[in-house]
Coordinates of C-alpha atoms in Angstrom, one line a residue:
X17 CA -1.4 -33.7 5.4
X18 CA -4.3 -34.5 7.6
X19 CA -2.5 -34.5 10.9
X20 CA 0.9 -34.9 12.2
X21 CA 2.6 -36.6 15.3
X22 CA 5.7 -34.8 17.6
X23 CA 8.2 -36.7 19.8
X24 CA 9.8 -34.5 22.6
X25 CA 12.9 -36.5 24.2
X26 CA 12.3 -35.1 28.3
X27 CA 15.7 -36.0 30.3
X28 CA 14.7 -37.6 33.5
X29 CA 16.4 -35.2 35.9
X30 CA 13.6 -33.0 34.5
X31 CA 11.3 -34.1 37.1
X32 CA 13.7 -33.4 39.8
X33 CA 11.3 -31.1 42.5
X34 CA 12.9 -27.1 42.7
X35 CA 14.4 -27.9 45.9
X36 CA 16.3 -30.6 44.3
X37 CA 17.3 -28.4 41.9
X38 CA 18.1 -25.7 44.2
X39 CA 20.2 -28.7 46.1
X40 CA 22.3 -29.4 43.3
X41 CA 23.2 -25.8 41.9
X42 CA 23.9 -24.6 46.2
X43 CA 26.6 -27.9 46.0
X44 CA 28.8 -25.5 44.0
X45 CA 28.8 -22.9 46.7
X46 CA 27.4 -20.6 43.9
X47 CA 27.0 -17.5 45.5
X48 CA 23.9 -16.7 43.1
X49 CA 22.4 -20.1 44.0
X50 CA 19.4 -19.1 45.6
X51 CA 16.1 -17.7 43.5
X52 CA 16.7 -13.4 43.0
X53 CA 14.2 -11.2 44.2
X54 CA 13.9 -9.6 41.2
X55 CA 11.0 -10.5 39.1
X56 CA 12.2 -11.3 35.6
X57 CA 10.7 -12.8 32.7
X58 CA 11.2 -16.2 31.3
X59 CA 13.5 -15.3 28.5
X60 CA 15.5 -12.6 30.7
X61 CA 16.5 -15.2 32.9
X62 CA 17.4 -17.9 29.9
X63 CA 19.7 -14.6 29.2
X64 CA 21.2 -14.5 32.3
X65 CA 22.3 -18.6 32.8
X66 CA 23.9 -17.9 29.4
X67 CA 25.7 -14.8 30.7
X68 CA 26.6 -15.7 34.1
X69 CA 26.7 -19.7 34.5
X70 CA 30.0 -21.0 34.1
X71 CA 30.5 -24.1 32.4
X72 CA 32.2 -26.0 36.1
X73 CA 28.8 -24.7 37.5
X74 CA 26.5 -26.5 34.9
X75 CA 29.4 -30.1 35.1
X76 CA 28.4 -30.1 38.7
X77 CA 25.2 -29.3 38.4
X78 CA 24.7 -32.4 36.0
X79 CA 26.2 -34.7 38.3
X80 CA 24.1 -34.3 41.2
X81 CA 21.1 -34.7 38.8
X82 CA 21.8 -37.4 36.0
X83 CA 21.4 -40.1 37.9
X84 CA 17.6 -39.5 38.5
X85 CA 15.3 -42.0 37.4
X86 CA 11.3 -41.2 37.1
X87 CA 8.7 -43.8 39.7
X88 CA 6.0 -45.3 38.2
X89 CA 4.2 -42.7 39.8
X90 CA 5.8 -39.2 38.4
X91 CA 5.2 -41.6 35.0
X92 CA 1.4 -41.6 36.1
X93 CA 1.1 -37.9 37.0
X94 CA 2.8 -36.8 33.4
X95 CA 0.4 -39.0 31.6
X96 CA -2.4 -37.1 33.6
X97 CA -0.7 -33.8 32.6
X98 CA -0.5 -34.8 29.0
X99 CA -4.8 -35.9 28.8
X100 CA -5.3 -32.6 29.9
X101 CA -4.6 -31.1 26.9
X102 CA -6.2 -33.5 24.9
X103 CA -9.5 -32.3 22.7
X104 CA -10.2 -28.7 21.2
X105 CA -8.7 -26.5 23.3
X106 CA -7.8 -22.4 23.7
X107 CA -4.0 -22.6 23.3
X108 CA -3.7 -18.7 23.5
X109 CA -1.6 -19.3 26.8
X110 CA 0.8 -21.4 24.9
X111 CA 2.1 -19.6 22.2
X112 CA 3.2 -16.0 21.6
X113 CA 1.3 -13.0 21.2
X114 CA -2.1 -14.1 20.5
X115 CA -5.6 -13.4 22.3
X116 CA -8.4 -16.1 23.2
X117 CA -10.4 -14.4 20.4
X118 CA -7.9 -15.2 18.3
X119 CA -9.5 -18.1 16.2
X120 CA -6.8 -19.5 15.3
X121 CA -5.4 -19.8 19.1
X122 CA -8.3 -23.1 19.0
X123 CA -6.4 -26.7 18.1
X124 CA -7.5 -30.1 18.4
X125 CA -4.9 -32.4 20.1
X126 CA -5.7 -35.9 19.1
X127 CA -3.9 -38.0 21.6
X128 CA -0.9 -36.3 23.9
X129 CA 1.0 -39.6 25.8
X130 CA 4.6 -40.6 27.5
X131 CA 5.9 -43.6 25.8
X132 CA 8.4 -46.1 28.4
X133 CA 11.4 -44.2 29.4
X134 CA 15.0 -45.3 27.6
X135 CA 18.4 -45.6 29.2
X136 CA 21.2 -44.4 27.1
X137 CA 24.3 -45.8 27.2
X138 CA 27.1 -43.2 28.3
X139 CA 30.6 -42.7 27.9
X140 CA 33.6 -41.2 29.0
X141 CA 31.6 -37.6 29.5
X142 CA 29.2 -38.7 31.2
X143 CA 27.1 -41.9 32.8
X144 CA 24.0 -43.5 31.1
X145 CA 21.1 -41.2 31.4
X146 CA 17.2 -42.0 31.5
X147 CA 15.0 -40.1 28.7
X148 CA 11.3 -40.2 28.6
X149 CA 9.3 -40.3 24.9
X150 CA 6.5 -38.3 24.9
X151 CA 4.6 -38.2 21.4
X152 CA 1.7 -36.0 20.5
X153 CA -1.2 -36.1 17.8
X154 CA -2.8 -33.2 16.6
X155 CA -4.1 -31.3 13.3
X156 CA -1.4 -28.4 13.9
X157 CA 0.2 -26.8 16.5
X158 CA 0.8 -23.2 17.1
X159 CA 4.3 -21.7 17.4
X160 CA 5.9 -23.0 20.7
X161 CA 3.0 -24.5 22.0
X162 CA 4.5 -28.3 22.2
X163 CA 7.4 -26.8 24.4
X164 CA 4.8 -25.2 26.3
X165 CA 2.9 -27.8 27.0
X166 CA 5.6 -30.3 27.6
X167 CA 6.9 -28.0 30.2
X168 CA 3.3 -27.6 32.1
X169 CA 3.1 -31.7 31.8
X170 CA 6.8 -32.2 33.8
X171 CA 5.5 -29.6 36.2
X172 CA 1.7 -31.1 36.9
X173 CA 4.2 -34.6 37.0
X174 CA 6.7 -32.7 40.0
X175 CA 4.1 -31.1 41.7
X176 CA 5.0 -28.0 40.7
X177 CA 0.9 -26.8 39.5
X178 CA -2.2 -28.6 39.6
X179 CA -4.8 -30.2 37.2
X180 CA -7.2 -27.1 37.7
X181 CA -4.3 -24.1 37.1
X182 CA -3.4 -26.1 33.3
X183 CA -7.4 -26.4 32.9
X184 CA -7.5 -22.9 33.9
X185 CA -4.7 -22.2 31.4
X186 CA -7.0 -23.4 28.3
X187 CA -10.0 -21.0 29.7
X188 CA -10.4 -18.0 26.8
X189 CA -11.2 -15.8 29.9
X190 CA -8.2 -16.5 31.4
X191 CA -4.1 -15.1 30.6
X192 CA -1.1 -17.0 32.5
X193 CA 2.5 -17.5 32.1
X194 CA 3.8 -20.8 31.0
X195 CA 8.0 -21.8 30.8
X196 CA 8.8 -22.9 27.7
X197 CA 10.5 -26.3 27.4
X198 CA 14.0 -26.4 25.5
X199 CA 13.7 -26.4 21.8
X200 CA 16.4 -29.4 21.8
X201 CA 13.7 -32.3 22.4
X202 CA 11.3 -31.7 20.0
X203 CA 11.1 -33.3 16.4
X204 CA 9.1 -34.6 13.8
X205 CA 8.1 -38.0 14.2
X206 CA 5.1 -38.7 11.6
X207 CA 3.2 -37.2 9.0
X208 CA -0.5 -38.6 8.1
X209 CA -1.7 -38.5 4.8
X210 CA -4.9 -41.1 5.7
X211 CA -7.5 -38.6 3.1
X212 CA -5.1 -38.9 0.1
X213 CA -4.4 -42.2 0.5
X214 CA -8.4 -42.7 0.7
X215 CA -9.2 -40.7 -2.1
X216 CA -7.0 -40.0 -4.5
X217 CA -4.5 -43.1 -4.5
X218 CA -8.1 -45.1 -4.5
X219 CA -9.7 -42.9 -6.9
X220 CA -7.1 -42.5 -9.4
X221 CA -7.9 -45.8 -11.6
X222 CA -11.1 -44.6 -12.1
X223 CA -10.0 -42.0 -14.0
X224 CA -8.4 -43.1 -17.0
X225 CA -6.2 -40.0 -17.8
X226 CA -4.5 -40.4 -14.1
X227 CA -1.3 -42.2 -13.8
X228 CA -1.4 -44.9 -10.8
X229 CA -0.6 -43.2 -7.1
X230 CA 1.3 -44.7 -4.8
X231 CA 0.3 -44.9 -0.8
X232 CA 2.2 -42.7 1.4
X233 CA 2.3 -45.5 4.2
X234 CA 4.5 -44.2 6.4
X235 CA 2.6 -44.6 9.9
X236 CA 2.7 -48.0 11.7
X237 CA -0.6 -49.9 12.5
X238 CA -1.4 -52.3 15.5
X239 CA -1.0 -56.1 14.7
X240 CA 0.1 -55.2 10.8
X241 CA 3.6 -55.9 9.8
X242 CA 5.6 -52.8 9.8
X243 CA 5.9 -50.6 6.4
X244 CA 9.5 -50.1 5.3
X245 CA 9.3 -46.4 5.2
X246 CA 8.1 -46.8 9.0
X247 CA 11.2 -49.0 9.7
X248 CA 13.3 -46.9 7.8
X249 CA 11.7 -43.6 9.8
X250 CA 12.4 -45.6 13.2
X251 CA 16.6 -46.4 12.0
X252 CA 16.9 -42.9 11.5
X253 CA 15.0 -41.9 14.6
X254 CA 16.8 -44.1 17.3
X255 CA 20.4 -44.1 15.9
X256 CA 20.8 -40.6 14.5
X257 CA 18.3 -37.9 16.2
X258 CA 17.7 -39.3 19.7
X259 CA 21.9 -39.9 20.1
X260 CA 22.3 -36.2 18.7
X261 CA 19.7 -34.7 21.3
X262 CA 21.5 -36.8 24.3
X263 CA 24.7 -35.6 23.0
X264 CA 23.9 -31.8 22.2
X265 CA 22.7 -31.8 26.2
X266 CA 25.9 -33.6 27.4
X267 CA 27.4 -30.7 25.0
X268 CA 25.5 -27.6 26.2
X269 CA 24.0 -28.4 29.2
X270 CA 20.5 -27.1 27.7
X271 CA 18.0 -28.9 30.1
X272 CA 20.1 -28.1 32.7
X273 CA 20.4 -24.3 32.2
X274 CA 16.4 -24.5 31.7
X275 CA 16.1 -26.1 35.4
X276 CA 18.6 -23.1 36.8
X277 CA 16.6 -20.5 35.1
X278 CA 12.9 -22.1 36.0
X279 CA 13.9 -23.1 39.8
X280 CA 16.7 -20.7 40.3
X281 CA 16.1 -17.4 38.9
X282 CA 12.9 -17.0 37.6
X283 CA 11.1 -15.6 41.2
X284 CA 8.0 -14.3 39.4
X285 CA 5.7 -17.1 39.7
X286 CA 4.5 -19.1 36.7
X287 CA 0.9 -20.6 36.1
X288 CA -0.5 -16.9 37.7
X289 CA -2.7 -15.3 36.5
X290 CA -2.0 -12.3 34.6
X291 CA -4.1 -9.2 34.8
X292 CA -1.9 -6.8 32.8
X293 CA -2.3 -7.5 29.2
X294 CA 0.8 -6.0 28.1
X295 CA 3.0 -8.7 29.8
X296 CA 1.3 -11.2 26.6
X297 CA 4.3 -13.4 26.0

């Protein structure tokens, strides 16, 4: 496999600003509705929504915030986000446990990109809700690094940090916390086998002892008609995966829980720098 393409599925209320956020959760008269002054990691305050948010809590939550729908220009500013992470990169900020002299913390992100947000129809659970495609390109990918970046994206997109802090994130010089995005989004979209379909599908009549290859054509191409496996890849895609992540949230209240713990909790401030090198993540 020469290189391989993600799709993370990013719910539109996602993009809501924290005082939105704040907004909806303080509706519930929640008396913990307000950030703690505490300073807790990421992952000891996922801990605590699981712990201490009731499910009537997260219902009312989601109504005050499923019925946002991105602008063209929060659509813009993610784009933005996403092209900053495109090229060869440090991605020791974006992964666990791993130095800027780490050589393999170094990836090449080919093309990072938002695709044109969806409406899903909804049901008796819940109205139709607005999801945003985002698709990345790259040789490989370090562990949680997509969910990283996804989550740095929606927050250059709300305002939340700037084009220099997730530049500054890639520096080797430089260690800062990133939130992790919810595991739920993110999926395999393509594989690309473009050097063995050059060279030894090609190749393989020239040798007689060979039996014939077949192509492994299973990524579409601009203004060429559609490869079945890519059609049959898309079926699966849009009638089985993305209507399983919509209804796992509707389920679980993931993306949710993420926003209450990012916005709500979580007091020590992401995207600064870190200057004690035992809080690695």
């Amino acid at each position: 496999r020469d290189k391989v393409r993600y799709q993370y599925m990013v719910p539109s209320f996602l993009f809501c600003s924290p005082g939105e956020v704040r907004k909806a959760f303080a509706v519930n008269d929640f008396d913990t509705a307000s950030p703690t002054e505490r300073k807790m990691t990421p992952m000891e305050a996922s801990r605590l929504v699981q712990d201490d948010v009731s499910p009537d809590v997260l219902k009312a939550a989601r109504a005050e915030l499923l019925n946002y729908r991105v602008s063209p220009e929060t659509l813009q500013r993610l784009g933005d986000g996403l092209k900053l992470f495109e090229g060869t990169h440090s991605f020791h900020n974006y992964t666990r446990r791993m130095g800027a002299d780490n050589a393999s913390a170094t990836r090449y992100i080919l093309k990072f990109a938002p695709l044109e947000p969806v409406l899903v129809p909804g049901n008796d659970d819940q109205p139709e809700t607005q999801w945003i495609p985002v698709q990345v390109t790259g040789q490989s990918f370090l562990l949680n690094q997509i969910r990283k970046m996804i989550s740095a994206a929606v927050d250059h997109a709300r305002g939340v940090v700037s084009s220099e802090q997730v530049n500054q994130s890639m520096r080797k010089d430089c260690r800062m916390k990133v939130n992790v995005a919810p595991a739920q989004g993110l999926f395999l979209d393509r594989s690309f086998f473009e050097l063995y379909n050059k060279h030894k599908v090609k190749n393989a009549p020239k040798h007689g002892n060979q039996p014939e290859l077949e192509m492994l054509d299973w990524v579409e191409e601009d203004e060429k008609e559609m490869p079945a496996a890519v059609r049959r890849i898309e079926e699966f895609k849009n009638q089985k995966i993305i209507p399983h992540i919509v209804r796992e949230e509707a389920l679980e209240g993931n993306f949710i829980k993420y926003l209450y713990a990012q916005d709500v909790l979580y007091a020590q401030e992401v995207y600064s720098l870190i200057e004690d090198d035992k809080e690695k993540e």
